Amino acid sequence: MNLADLQAAVGLRTPIRHQLFIDGKFVDAESGETLATLNPHDNSTIADVALAGRADVDKAVDAARRAFPAWSRMAAADRGRILLRLADLIESNAEELARLESLDTGHPIKDSRALDVPRTAACFRYFGGMADKFQGDVVPVEAGFLNYLLREPVGVVGQVVPWNFPLMFTSWKMAPALAAGNTIVIKPAEITPLSTLKIAELMSEAGMPDGVVNVVPGLGSVAGQVLAEHDGVAKIAFTGSTATGRRIVTASAGNLKKVQLELGGKGANIVFEDANLVAAVNGSAWAIFHNQGQACIAGSRLMLHERIADAFLEKFTALAKSIRLGNPLDAATEMGPLTSAQHRDRVLGYVGVAREQGGEVIAGGKAPANPELARGCYVEPTIVRAKGPQDRIAQEEVFGPFVTVLTFKDDAEALAIANGTAYGLGSGLWTANLPRAHRVARDLKAGMVWINSYKRVNPGSPFGGVGQSGYGREMGFDAMREYTQVKSVWVNVDAQIPPWYPRG
Ligand code: NAP
Ligand code: MG
C-alpha cells in the first residue's frame, strides 16, 4: 500500500512525516538512504524513513548551534509560551498522534488515547509553565559582596531515545531541555521514528524557531554514536538499555560532555500477606502487562508472601488469561504486539531460559493461536515461577509481557530479594500496614517506589534510577537542574579589601 492510501486506511488526516527534520525543514538524508518502519501488527511497511548518517548529524548539530544564542537569550516566558502552544496543538491533534503511535509501536489505541498522548501534552505544558519559574539564587557570602547564581543552559543537547514510548519520551527529553534554553538534536529509535517527526512538525506550527529542534532518525550504531561522540554537543541525554548506556559514557569522553542515563530495570513488585488482594492483583497485572511489558519500570518480578501466593496466583492467572490481545487500532484491544519481531523472539527466548533453569510456566509462554495475529509480533501474557532469585529470569530484564514470580517468608527476605539485582529503578509494594510500607520504601534500592499502586508518573515527580539503572532525573525541578549548569557571579558591592601587595 502506498503512503497516501495507508494514511487514509488508518484514518490519518495529515501526511506521515518520514524525512529528517533539520533546521526547520524536512529533508532527505545526504546519502539518500532509508529504512522501513514497520507495523508490528502484521510486519507490513508503513514508510521508508530517511536514515541519518554522520553528515546529517553534523548538519543538525550545526543548525542547533546556530539557533542556540537567540533561543537561550529569549525571555523564558516566550520560550514557555511556545511549549504551551505545542501542548494545545498536541491536544487538538490527539487522535492523529494516537493512531500514528499505535501504528508504529503496537500500543493499543486505548492506551495511546488515554495515556501516551495526554501525558505528552501534560509534559510540554508542565515545562512550558516551568520556563519562567525556574530561577537562580543569591548566596549570603561575606560582607560587601553580592554572590548570585545563574542557571544557564548547557548548549546543544543530544538526545537518544528507545522505542517503547517514543512519543512520551520525546516530550520527557525535549520539554525540560527547551524550557531551560538548550537546543536539541534528537535521535528516535530506528523502528519507531514517526511520532517524534510529527512532534517536530507541530513544533514549527507552535512557532518554534528553525534549528532549535532537530530530529535525526537513524541507527544507534551510526547516528546515535556520532551524536554521543560529537564535539559540538554539550550534553547527551540517553534512555535505553544498560549496555548501550555504557557505550554512551565511553563515547562522551572526548569532550567530557554531560551525561544523563535512564537505563534498564527489574522492578520488584512486593505483595505482603495483609495486602488488599483484589487491588494488588489488578495493579500487579497493570504493572507488568501494560505496554506489553515493554517498560523500564515494569513490575517484572512479582514477589508474593508465601501465605497468599497460591490465592494470589489463581486470581492473577485468570486475569492474565482474560486480557484481550488484538490489532492495536481496535478500541477493544487491551494488549497489542511487541514492537518488533526481533524483540518478540528475544522475549520468547526467555521462556526457554526459564525452563532450562527449572522455572514453571504458569501461563502464556508462546505466541497466541489466533490466525489473525499470526503475522504480528504477539506474545501471550506470560507468568513464570522461578526456582530462585538468582535465576536468569529473576535477574535479567526481559522487557516483555513476562513476569517472574518469586515467594518470600518475611520482610527481611522480601527486601533482600528485591534489592538483589544490579538494577534500581522502580519498585512497588502492597500492604495495609503503614509503618511497614514506609520502612520498606525507605530500604528499597530504587529511584521510585509505589505503595499500594504501581507505575505512577507525573511531570512534576522525579523519574530515574540508581545502580545499573542509570543516573540523573527526568521531570520536575530536577530535570531543569539536569539541563542547566550553575554560574556563580561575585560582585564587589562595597567591600573594602586591603591590597594583597601593599606598595607605598
Ligand atoms: P537500546 O538498544 O539501548 O536503544 C536505545 C536507543 O539507543 C535507540 O535509539 C538506539 O538506536 C540507540 N543506540 C543503540 N546503540 C547506540 C550507540 N552505540 N550509541 C548511541 N545510541 C545507540 O535500548 P532499546 O532496546 O531500544 O530499549 C529498551 C531499553 O530501554 C530497556 O533496557 C529499558 O529498560 C530501557 N528504558 C529505560 C527507561 C528509563 O527511563 N530508565 C525508559 C524506557 C526504556 P536504534 O534502536 O535505532 O539502534
Ligand atoms: Mg514501527
Coordinates of C-alpha atoms in Angstrom, one line a residue, residues 92-329:
S92 CA -6.1 19.3 19.0
N93 CA -4.2 16.6 17.1
A94 CA -4.7 13.9 19.8
E95 CA -6.4 11.3 17.6
E96 CA -3.9 11.8 14.9
L97 CA -1.0 11.2 17.2
A98 CA -2.6 8.3 19.0
R99 CA -3.2 6.4 15.7
L100 CA 0.3 7.1 14.5
E101 CA 1.8 5.9 17.7
S102 CA -0.3 2.7 17.7
L103 CA 0.5 2.0 14.1
D104 CA 4.3 2.4 14.6
T105 CA 4.7 0.8 18.0
G106 CA 1.8 -1.6 18.6
H107 CA 0.4 0.3 21.6
P108 CA -3.3 -0.4 22.0
I109 CA -5.1 2.7 20.8
K110 CA -7.0 2.7 24.1
D111 CA -3.6 3.3 25.8
S112 CA -2.3 5.8 23.2
R113 CA -5.5 7.8 23.6
A114 CA -5.7 7.7 27.4
L115 CA -2.0 7.7 28.3
D116 CA 0.7 8.4 25.7
V117 CA -0.9 11.5 24.1
P118 CA -2.3 13.2 27.3
R119 CA 1.0 12.5 29.1
T120 CA 2.9 14.0 26.2
A121 CA 0.8 17.2 26.2
A122 CA 1.0 17.4 30.0
C123 CA 4.8 17.2 30.0
F124 CA 5.1 20.0 27.4
R125 CA 2.6 22.1 29.4
Y126 CA 4.3 21.5 32.7
F127 CA 7.7 22.6 31.4
G128 CA 6.1 25.4 29.4
G129 CA 4.9 26.7 32.7
M130 CA 8.2 26.0 34.3
A131 CA 10.3 28.0 31.9
D132 CA 9.9 31.4 33.7
K133 CA 9.7 29.9 37.2
F134 CA 13.0 28.1 37.4
Q135 CA 15.3 30.7 38.9
G136 CA 18.7 31.2 40.3
D137 CA 19.8 32.0 43.8
V138 CA 21.6 34.6 45.9
V139 CA 24.2 33.2 48.4
P140 CA 24.8 35.0 51.7
V141 CA 28.6 35.4 51.4
E142 CA 30.9 37.7 53.3
A143 CA 30.1 41.4 53.8
G144 CA 30.5 43.7 50.9
F145 CA 29.9 41.1 48.3
L146 CA 26.9 40.0 46.3
N147 CA 27.1 36.4 45.0
Y148 CA 24.4 35.3 42.7
L149 CA 23.9 32.0 40.8
L150 CA 22.8 31.9 37.2
R151 CA 21.2 28.7 35.9
E152 CA 22.4 28.6 32.3
P153 CA 21.5 26.2 29.6
V154 CA 24.4 23.9 28.6
G155 CA 24.1 24.4 24.8
V156 CA 23.3 21.8 22.2
V157 CA 21.9 18.7 23.8
G158 CA 22.0 15.3 22.0
Q159 CA 19.1 13.0 23.0
V160 CA 18.8 9.4 22.2
V161 CA 15.5 7.5 23.0
P162 CA 14.3 3.9 22.8
W163 CA 11.2 2.5 21.0
N164 CA 9.0 1.6 23.9
F165 CA 7.3 5.0 24.5
P166 CA 8.6 7.1 21.6
L167 CA 6.0 9.9 21.8
M168 CA 6.0 10.3 25.5
F169 CA 9.8 10.1 25.8
T170 CA 10.1 12.8 23.1
S171 CA 8.3 15.1 25.5
W172 CA 10.3 14.0 28.6
K173 CA 13.5 14.7 26.8
M174 CA 12.6 17.8 24.8
A175 CA 10.4 19.8 27.2
P176 CA 12.8 20.4 30.1
A177 CA 15.8 20.9 27.7
L178 CA 13.9 23.5 25.7
A179 CA 12.4 25.3 28.7
A180 CA 15.9 25.7 30.1
G181 CA 17.1 27.3 26.8
N182 CA 19.0 24.5 25.2
T183 CA 18.7 23.5 21.6
I184 CA 18.3 19.9 20.6
V185 CA 19.3 17.1 18.2
I186 CA 17.2 14.0 19.0
K187 CA 17.6 10.5 17.6
P188 CA 14.4 8.4 17.9
A189 CA 14.8 4.6 17.8
E190 CA 15.1 3.4 14.2
I191 CA 12.0 1.2 14.5
T192 CA 9.7 4.0 15.9
P193 CA 10.6 7.4 14.4
L194 CA 7.1 8.6 13.3
S195 CA 5.6 10.3 16.3
T196 CA 8.8 12.2 17.0
L197 CA 8.8 13.6 13.5
K198 CA 5.1 14.6 13.9
I199 CA 6.0 16.5 17.1
A200 CA 8.7 18.3 15.1
E201 CA 6.0 19.4 12.6
L202 CA 3.8 20.6 15.4
M203 CA 6.7 22.4 17.0
S204 CA 7.1 24.6 13.9
E205 CA 3.3 25.2 13.9
A206 CA 3.7 26.3 17.5
G207 CA 6.3 28.9 16.5
M208 CA 9.5 27.2 17.4
P209 CA 12.4 28.9 15.6
D210 CA 14.2 26.9 13.0
G211 CA 17.2 24.9 14.3
V212 CA 16.1 24.8 17.9
V213 CA 14.8 21.2 17.5
N214 CA 16.3 18.7 15.0
V215 CA 15.2 15.1 14.6
V216 CA 17.6 12.6 13.0
P217 CA 16.1 9.1 12.7
G218 CA 18.9 6.6 12.2
L219 CA 20.8 3.6 13.5
G220 CA 22.0 3.8 17.0
S221 CA 25.4 2.5 16.0
V222 CA 25.8 5.3 13.5
A223 CA 23.6 8.4 14.2
G224 CA 23.4 7.7 18.0
Q225 CA 27.1 7.0 18.3
V226 CA 28.1 10.1 16.2
L227 CA 25.8 12.3 18.5
A228 CA 27.3 10.8 21.7
E229 CA 30.9 11.5 20.4
H230 CA 30.2 14.9 18.8
D231 CA 32.4 17.8 20.0
G232 CA 29.6 20.2 19.2
V233 CA 27.3 18.5 21.7
A234 CA 27.5 19.7 25.3
K235 CA 25.3 17.1 26.8
I236 CA 23.9 13.7 25.9
A237 CA 20.7 12.5 27.5
F238 CA 20.0 8.8 26.9
T239 CA 17.2 6.4 27.6
G240 CA 17.7 2.8 26.7
S241 CA 19.5 -0.3 27.8
T242 CA 22.3 -0.5 30.3
A243 CA 24.7 -2.0 27.7
T244 CA 24.2 1.0 25.3
G245 CA 24.4 3.3 28.3
R246 CA 27.9 2.2 28.9
R247 CA 28.8 2.8 25.2
I248 CA 27.3 6.3 25.5
V249 CA 29.6 7.1 28.5
T250 CA 32.7 5.9 26.6
A251 CA 31.7 7.9 23.5
S252 CA 31.1 11.0 25.6
A253 CA 34.6 11.1 27.0
G254 CA 36.2 13.0 24.1
N255 CA 34.8 16.4 25.0
L256 CA 33.7 15.4 28.5
K257 CA 30.1 16.2 27.7
K258 CA 27.5 16.0 30.5
V259 CA 25.7 12.6 30.5
Q260 CA 22.3 11.6 31.8
L261 CA 21.3 8.0 31.7
E262 CA 17.9 6.4 32.1
L263 CA 18.6 2.7 31.8
G264 CA 17.0 -0.7 32.4
G265 CA 15.2 -2.1 35.4
K266 CA 13.9 -5.3 37.0
G267 CA 11.1 -3.9 39.1
A268 CA 10.3 -5.7 42.3
N269 CA 6.5 -5.7 43.0
I270 CA 6.1 -7.0 46.5
V271 CA 2.7 -8.3 47.8
F272 CA 2.6 -8.7 51.6
E273 CA 0.2 -11.1 53.3
D274 CA -2.0 -8.3 54.5
A275 CA -2.5 -6.6 51.1
N276 CA -5.9 -6.0 49.6
L277 CA -5.7 -8.9 47.1
V278 CA -8.2 -7.5 44.6
A279 CA -6.3 -4.2 44.3
A280 CA -2.9 -6.0 44.3
V281 CA -3.9 -8.5 41.6
N282 CA -5.2 -5.8 39.3
G283 CA -2.3 -3.4 40.0
S284 CA 0.3 -6.1 39.5
A285 CA -1.2 -7.1 36.1
W286 CA -1.1 -3.5 35.1
A287 CA 2.5 -3.3 36.4
I288 CA 3.7 -6.0 34.0
F289 CA 1.3 -6.2 31.1
H290 CA 0.7 -2.5 30.3
N291 CA 2.5 -1.7 27.0
Q292 CA 3.1 -5.4 26.5
G293 CA 5.6 -5.2 29.4
Q294 CA 7.9 -3.0 27.4
A295 CA 8.5 -0.6 30.2
C296 CA 11.7 0.1 32.1
I297 CA 9.6 0.4 35.3
A298 CA 7.6 -2.7 34.7
G299 CA 6.9 -4.8 37.8
S300 CA 8.6 -7.7 36.3
R301 CA 9.5 -9.5 39.5
L302 CA 6.2 -10.4 41.2
M303 CA 7.2 -11.2 44.8
L304 CA 4.5 -12.9 46.8
H305 CA 4.4 -13.6 50.6
E306 CA 4.3 -17.4 50.7
R307 CA 1.0 -17.4 52.7
I308 CA -1.0 -15.7 50.0
A309 CA 1.0 -16.9 46.9
D310 CA -1.5 -19.5 45.8
A311 CA -4.6 -17.5 46.3
F312 CA -3.0 -14.5 44.5
L313 CA -1.7 -16.6 41.6
E314 CA -5.1 -18.1 41.0
K315 CA -6.7 -14.7 40.6
F316 CA -3.7 -13.2 38.8
T317 CA -3.5 -16.0 36.2
A318 CA -7.2 -15.8 35.5
L319 CA -6.9 -12.1 34.9
A320 CA -3.8 -12.5 32.7
K321 CA -5.6 -15.1 30.6
S322 CA -8.6 -12.8 30.1
I323 CA -6.5 -9.9 28.6
R324 CA -7.7 -9.2 25.1
L325 CA -4.9 -9.4 22.5
G326 CA -5.6 -7.8 19.1
N327 CA -4.9 -5.2 16.5
P328 CA -3.7 -2.1 18.3
L329 CA -6.0 0.1 16.2

